Short mmCIF file of C-alpha atoms in Angstrom, two decimals:
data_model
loop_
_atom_site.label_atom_id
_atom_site.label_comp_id
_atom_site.label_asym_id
_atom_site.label_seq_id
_atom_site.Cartn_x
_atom_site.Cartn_y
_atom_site.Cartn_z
CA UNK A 458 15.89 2.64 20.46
CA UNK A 459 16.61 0.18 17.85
CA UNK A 460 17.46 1.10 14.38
CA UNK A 461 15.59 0.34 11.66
CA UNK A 462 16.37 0.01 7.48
CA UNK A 463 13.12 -0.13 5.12
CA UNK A 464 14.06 -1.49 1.74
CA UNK A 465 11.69 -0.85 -1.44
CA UNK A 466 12.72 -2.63 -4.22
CA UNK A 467 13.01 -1.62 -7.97
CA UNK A 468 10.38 -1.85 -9.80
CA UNK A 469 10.30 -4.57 -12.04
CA UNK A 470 8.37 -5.17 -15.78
CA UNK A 471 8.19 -7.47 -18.24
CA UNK A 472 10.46 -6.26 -21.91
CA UNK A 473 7.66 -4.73 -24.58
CA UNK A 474 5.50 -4.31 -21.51
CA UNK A 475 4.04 -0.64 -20.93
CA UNK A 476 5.09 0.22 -17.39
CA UNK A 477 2.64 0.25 -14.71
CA UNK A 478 2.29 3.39 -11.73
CA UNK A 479 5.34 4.39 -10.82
CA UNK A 480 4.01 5.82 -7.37
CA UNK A 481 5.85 6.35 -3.99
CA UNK A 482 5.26 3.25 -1.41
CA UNK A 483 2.33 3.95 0.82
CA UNK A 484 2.80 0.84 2.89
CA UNK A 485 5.98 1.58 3.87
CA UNK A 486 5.56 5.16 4.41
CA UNK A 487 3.44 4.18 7.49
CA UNK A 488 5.84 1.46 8.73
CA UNK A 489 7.99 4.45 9.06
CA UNK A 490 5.42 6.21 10.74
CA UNK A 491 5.17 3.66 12.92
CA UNK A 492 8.70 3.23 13.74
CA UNK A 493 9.21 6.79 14.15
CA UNK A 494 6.23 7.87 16.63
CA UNK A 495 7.49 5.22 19.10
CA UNK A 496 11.14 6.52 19.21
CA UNK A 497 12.94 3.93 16.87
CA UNK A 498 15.51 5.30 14.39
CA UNK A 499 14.00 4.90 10.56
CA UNK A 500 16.28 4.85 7.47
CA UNK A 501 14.25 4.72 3.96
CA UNK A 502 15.77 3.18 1.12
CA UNK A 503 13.25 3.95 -1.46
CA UNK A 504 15.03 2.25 -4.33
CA UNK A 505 12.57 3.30 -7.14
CA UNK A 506 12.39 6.74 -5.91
CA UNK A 507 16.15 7.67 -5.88
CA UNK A 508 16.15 6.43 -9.95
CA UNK A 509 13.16 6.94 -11.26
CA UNK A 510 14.78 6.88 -14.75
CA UNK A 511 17.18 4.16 -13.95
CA UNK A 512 16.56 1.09 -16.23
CA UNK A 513 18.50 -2.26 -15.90
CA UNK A 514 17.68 -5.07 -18.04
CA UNK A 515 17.50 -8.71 -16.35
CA UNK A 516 18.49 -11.13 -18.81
CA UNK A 517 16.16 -10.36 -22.13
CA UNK A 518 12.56 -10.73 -20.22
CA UNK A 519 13.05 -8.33 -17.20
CA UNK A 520 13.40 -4.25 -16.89
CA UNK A 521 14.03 -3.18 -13.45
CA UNK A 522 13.56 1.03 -12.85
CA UNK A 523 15.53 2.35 -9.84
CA UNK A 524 18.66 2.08 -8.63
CA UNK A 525 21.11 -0.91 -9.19
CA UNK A 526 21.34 -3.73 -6.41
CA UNK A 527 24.95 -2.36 -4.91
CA UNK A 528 24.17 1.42 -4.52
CA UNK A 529 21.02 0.30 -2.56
CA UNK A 530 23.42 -2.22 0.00
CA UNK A 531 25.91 1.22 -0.37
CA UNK A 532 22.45 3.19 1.37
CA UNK A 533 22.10 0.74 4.09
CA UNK A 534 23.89 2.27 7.29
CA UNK A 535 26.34 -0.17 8.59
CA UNK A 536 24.83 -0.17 12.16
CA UNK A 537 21.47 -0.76 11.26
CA UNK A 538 19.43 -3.84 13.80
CA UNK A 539 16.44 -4.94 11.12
CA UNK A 540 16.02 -4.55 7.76
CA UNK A 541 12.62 -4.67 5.84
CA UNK A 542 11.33 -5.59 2.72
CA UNK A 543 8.13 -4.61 1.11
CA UNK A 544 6.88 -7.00 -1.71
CA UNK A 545 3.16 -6.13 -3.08
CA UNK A 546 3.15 -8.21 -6.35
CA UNK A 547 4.60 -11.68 -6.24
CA UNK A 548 6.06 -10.64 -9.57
CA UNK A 549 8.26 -8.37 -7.67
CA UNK A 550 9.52 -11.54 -5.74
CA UNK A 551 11.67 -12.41 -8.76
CA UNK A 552 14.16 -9.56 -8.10
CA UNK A 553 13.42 -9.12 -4.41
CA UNK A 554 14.55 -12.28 -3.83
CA UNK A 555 18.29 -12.23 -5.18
CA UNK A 556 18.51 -8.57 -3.70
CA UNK A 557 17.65 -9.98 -0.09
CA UNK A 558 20.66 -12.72 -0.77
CA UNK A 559 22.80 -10.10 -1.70
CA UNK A 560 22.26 -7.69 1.27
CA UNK A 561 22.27 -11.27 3.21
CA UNK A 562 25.97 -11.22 2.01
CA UNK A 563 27.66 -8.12 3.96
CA UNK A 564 24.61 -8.19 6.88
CA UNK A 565 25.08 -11.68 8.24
CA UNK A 566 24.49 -10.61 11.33
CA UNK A 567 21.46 -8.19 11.15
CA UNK A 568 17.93 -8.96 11.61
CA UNK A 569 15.64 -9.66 7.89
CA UNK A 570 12.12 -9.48 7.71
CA UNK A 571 9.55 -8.70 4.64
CA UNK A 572 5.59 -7.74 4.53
CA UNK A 573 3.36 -7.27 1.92
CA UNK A 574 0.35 -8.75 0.08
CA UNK A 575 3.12 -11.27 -1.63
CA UNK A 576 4.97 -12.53 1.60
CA UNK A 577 1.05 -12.25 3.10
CA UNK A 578 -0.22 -14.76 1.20
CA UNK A 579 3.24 -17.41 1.01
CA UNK A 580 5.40 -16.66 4.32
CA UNK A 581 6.33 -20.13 4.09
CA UNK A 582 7.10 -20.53 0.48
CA UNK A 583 8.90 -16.90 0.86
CA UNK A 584 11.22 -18.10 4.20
CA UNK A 585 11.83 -21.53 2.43
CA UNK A 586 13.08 -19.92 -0.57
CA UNK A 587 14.92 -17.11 1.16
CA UNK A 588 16.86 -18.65 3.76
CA UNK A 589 18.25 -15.01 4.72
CA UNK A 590 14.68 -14.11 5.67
CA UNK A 591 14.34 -14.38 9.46
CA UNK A 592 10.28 -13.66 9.70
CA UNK A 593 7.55 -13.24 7.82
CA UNK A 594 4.97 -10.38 8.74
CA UNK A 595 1.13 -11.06 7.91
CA UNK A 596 -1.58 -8.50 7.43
CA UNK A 597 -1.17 -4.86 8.54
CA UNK A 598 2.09 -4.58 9.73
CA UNK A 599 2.09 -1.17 11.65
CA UNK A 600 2.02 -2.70 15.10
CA UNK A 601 4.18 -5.62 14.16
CA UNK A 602 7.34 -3.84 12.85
CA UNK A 603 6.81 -1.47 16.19
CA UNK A 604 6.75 -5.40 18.41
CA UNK A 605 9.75 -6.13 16.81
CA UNK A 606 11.55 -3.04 17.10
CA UNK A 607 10.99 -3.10 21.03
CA UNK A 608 11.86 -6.96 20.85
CA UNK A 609 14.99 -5.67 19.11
CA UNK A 610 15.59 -3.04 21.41
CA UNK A 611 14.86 -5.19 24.72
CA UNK A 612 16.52 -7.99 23.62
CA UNK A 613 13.60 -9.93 23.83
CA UNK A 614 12.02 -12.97 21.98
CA UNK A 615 9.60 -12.68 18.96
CA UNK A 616 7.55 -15.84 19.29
CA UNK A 617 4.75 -13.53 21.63
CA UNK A 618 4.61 -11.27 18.48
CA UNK A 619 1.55 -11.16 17.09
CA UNK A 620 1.31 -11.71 13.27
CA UNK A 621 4.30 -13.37 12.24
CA UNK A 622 5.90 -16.72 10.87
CA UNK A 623 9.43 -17.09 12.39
CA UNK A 624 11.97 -19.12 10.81
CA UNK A 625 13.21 -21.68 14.08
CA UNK A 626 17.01 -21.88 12.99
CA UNK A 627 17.75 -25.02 15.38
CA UNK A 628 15.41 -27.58 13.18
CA UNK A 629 13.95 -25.45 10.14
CA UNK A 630 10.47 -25.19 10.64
CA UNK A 631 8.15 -22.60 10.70
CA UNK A 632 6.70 -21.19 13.54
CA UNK A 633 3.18 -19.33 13.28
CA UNK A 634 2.20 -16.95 16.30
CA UNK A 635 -1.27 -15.87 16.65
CA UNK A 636 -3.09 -13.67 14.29
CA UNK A 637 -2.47 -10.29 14.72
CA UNK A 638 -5.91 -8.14 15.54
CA UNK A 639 -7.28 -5.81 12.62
CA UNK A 640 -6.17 -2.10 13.33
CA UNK A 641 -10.15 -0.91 14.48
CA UNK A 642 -8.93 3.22 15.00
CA UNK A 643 -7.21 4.06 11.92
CA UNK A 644 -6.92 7.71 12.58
CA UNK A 645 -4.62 6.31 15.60
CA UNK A 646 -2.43 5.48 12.69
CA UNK A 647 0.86 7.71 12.62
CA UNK A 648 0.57 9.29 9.26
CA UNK A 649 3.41 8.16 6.50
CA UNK A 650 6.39 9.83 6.88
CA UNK A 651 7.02 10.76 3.80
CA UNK A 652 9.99 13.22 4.66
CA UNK A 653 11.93 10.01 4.73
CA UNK A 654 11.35 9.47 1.11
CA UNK A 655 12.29 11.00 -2.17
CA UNK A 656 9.00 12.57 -2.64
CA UNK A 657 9.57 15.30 -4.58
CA UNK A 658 11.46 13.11 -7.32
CA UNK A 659 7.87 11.07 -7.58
CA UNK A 660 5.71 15.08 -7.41
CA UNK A 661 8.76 16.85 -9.97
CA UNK A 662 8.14 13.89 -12.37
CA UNK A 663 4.10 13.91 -12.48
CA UNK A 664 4.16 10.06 -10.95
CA UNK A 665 0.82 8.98 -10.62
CA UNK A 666 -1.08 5.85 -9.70
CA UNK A 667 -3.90 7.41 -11.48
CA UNK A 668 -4.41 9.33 -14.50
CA UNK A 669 -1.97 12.26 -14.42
CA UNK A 670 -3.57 15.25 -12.83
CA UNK A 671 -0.32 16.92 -11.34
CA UNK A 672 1.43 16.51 -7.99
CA UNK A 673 -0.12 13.65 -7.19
CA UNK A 674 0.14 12.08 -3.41
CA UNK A 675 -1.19 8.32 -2.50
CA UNK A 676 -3.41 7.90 0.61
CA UNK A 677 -5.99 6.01 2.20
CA UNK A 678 -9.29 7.04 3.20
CA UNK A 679 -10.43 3.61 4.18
CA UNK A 680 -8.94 -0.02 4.93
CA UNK A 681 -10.33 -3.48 4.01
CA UNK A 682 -13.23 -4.58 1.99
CA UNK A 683 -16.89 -6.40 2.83
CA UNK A 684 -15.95 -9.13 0.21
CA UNK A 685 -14.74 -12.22 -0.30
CA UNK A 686 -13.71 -12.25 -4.57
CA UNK A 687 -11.81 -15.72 -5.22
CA UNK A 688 -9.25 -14.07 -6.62
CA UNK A 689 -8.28 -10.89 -4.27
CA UNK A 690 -5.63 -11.30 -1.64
CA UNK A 691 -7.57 -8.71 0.42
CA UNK A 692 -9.24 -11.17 3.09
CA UNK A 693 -5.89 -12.43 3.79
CA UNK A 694 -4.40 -9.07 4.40
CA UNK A 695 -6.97 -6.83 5.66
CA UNK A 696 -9.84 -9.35 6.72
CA UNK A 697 -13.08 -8.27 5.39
CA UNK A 698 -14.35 -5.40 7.64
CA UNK A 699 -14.40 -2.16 6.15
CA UNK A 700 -13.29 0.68 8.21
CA UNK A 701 -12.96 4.56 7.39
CA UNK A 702 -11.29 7.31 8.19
CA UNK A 703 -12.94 9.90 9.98
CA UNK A 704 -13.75 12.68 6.63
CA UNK A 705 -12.26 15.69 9.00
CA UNK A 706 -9.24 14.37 10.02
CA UNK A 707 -8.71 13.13 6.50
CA UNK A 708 -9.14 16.42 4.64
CA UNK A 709 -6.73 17.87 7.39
CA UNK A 710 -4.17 15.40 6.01
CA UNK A 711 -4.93 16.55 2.33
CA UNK A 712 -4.40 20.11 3.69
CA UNK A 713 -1.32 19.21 5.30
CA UNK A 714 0.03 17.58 1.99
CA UNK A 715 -1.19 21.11 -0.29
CA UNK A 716 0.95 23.09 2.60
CA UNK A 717 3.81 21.32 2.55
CA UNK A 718 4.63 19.73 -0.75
CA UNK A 719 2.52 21.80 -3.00
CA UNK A 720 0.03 18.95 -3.94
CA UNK A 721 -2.59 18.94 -6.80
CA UNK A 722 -3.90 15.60 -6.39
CA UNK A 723 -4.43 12.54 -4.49
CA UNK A 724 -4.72 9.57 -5.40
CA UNK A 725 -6.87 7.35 -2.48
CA UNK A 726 -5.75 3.84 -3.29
CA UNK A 727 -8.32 2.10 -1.09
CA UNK A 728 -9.43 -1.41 -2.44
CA UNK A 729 -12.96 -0.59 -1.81
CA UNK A 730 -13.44 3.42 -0.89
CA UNK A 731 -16.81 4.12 -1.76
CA UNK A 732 -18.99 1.04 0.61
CA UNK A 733 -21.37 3.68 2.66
CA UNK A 734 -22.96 6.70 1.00
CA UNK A 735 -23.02 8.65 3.95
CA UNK A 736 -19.26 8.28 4.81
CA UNK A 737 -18.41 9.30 0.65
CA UNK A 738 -21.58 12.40 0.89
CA UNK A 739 -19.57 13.24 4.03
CA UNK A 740 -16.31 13.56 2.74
CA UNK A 741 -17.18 15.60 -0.33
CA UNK A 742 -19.10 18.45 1.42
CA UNK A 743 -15.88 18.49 4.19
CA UNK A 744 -13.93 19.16 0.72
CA UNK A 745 -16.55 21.27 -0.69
CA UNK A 746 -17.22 23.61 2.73
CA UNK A 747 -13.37 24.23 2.74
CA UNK A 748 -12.99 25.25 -0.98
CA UNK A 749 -10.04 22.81 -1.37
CA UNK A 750 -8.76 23.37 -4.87
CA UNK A 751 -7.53 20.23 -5.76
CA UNK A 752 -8.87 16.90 -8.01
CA UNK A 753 -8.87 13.18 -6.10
CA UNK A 754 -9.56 9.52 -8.09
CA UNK A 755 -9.94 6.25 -7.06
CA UNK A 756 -8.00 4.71 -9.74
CA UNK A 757 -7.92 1.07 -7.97
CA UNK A 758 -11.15 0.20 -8.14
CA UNK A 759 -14.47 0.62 -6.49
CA UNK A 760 -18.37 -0.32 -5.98
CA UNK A 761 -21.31 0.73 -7.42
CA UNK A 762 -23.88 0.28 -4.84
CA UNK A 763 -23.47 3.85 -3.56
CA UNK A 764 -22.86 5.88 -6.63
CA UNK A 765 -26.12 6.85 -7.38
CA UNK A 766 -26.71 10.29 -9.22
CA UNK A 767 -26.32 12.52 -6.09
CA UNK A 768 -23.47 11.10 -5.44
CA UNK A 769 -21.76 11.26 -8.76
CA UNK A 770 -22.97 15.19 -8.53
CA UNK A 771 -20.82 15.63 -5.53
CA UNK A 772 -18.28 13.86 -6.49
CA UNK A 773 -17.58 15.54 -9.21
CA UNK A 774 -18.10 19.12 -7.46
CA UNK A 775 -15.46 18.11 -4.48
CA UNK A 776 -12.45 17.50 -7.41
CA UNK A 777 -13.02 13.64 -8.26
CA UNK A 778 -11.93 13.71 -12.08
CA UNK A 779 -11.47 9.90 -12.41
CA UNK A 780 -12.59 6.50 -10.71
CA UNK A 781 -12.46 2.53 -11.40
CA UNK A 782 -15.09 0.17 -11.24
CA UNK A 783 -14.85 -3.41 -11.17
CA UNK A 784 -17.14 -5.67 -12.19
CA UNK A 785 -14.69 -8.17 -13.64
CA UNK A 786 -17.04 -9.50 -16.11
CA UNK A 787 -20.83 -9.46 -17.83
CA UNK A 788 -20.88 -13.12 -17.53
CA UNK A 789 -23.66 -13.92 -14.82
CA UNK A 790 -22.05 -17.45 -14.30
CA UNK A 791 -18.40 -16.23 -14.41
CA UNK A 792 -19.79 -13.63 -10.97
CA UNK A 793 -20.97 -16.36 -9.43
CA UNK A 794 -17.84 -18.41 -9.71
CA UNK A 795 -15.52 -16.24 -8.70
CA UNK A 796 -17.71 -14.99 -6.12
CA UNK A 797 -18.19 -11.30 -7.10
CA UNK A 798 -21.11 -9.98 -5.58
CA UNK A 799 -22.36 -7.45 -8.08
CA UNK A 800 -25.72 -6.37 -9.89
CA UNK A 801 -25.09 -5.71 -13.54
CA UNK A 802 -27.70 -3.63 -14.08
CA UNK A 803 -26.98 -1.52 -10.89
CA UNK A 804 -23.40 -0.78 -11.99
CA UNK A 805 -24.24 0.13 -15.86
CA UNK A 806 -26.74 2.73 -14.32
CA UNK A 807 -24.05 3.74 -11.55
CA UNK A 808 -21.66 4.58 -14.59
CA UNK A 809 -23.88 6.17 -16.52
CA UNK A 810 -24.47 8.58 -13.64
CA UNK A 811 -20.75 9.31 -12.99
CA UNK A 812 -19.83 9.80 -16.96
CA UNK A 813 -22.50 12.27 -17.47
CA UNK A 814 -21.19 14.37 -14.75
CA UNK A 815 -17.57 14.71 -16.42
CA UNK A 816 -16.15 12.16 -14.35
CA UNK A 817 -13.64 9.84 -16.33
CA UNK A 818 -14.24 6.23 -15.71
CA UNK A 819 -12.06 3.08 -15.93
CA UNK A 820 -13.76 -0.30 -15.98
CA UNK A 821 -11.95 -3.25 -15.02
CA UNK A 822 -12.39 -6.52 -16.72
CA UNK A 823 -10.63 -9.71 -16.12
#
């Protein structure tokens, strides 16, 4: 059994800026799944979560909300083997950065690695700037962060683990292993294990990715997306198959979430939820034929293509008070540059249909 330390960082804005979602980490909540289901020993340091009204200004420019750098290296048990770092935004890398160096300071000896859309996209730009950084982890990192734990545990070497660039300490250069395979069963997935977090703190204080609708909870009904916008990270991360959930076994979860933290919401924050009308007609009559009393948004954005009026009806009827479509632009020649595959007059008619049901719609522009 190897012990494991997740890290997420404070949250950071800009001064004057109005504070994005303040929403409990999904990504890491399944790393600790992970970990757990295979016998490894999980510690959660879920920095924004344990100081939710915390505020520490970085010079005059920066706000960070959570906890200060020194009571999270206070959290990190002393015989921990690997700790992790999630980075999403490469904004975040600003402050994640000096935080890794200082953790670096009094854990010279432990095992660092970070994942993430950021460290996805620049492993070696992160590992050159970070020399404390001993890997990088690309794409879904589920499986990986398991690999490693049993490398850990074994004593083993990582260069056979899929998915990773490893920092080779004898001449400084980067070593890439071979792609790591998309995750094709994703009810196989241990669910997050969010009884390692500070949940209630996020439910108490009506945190929300979304508009606020109550206890709010962040899942995922589906992973990856069919395309290939210029300026999305997702091919990198998720590769561009779109898989779903099975709609039973992901209504159980929402059942098991009402049970046992008193949930009024979720918030699904797919990149692309709503690609195959039979999958989304699916999932609202499981809601609907179980007379589950809650409300569910998309608030990160979806497609059109398969929001036609029927749809919209049953969305609304299963609890599905608010969604995001993103069409980026009106500019034909703007679509085509940036490679965003959508008919205008197909999504003005798909939001027509959802507003006149009572749905509240967010359009995203760039």
């Amino acid at each position: 059994m190897a012990k494991i330390t997740l890290v997420r960082p404070p949250y950071v804005v800009s001064v004057g800026s109005i504070a994005g979602p303040l929403s409990p980490p999904l990504g890491v909540a399944y790393l600790a799944g992970s970990l757990r289901e295979h016998g490894h020993e999980v510690k959660v340091i879920d920095a924004l979560g344990l100081g939710l009204e915390k505020k520490t200004s970085i010079g005059n420019k920066l706000i960070l909300e959570g906890i200060q750098f020194p009571e999270i290296i206070n959290l990190i048990p002393e015989d921990t083997d690997l700790i992790g770092f999630s980075g999403m935004f490469s904004s975040e890398w600003v402050t994640l950065r000096p935080l890794v160096n200082m953790i670096g300071e009094k854990f010279k000896e432990k095992y660092f690695i970070a994942g993430g859309e950021h460290f996805t996209a620049a492993p070696e730009i992160s590992l050159e700037q970070c020399e404390d950084l001993d890997a990088i982890g690309i794409g879904e990192g589920e499986e990986t962060i398991r690999e490693i734990a049993d490398a850990i545990d074994s004593k083993s070497n990582w260069n056979n683990i899929a998915g990773l660039v490893l920092r080779d300490k004898e001449n400084g250069k980067f070593i890439r292993t071979p792609p790591r395979k998309r995750l094709m069963h994703l009810d196989e997935i241990p669910l997050p294990a969010w009884d390692l977090f500070p949940l209630n703190n996020y439910l108490d204080a009506g945190m929300s990715n979304g508009v606020h609708l109550g206890r709010s909870i962040a899942m995922l009904a589906s992973r990856g997306c069919p395309f290939e916008c210029t300026f999305c990270s997702s091919p990198n991360m998720w590769g561009t198959r779109w898989l779903a959930r099975d709609t039973k076994r992901l209504v159980d979860e929402i059942e098991g979430y009402i049970r046992d933290y008193r949930i009024t919401n979720v918030d699904f924050y797919d990149l692309t939820a709503i690609v195959k009308k039979s999958w989304i007609v699916e999932f609202c009559k499981e809601l609907i034929s179980r007379n589950i009393n809650i409300t569910w948004q998309l608030p990160s954005g979806t497609r059109s293509e398969a929001i036609d009026k029927e749809v919209a009806k049953l969305l609304y009827k299963s609890g599905c008070r608010q969604l995001s479509y993103a069409p980026e632009s009106g500019s034909e020649k703007s679509l085509k540059l940036i490679k965003k595959k959508v008919k205008l007059d197909r999504m003005i008619k798909s939001v027509r249909s959802t507003v006149k049901t009572g749905i509240s719609v967010k359009v995203n522009f760039m």
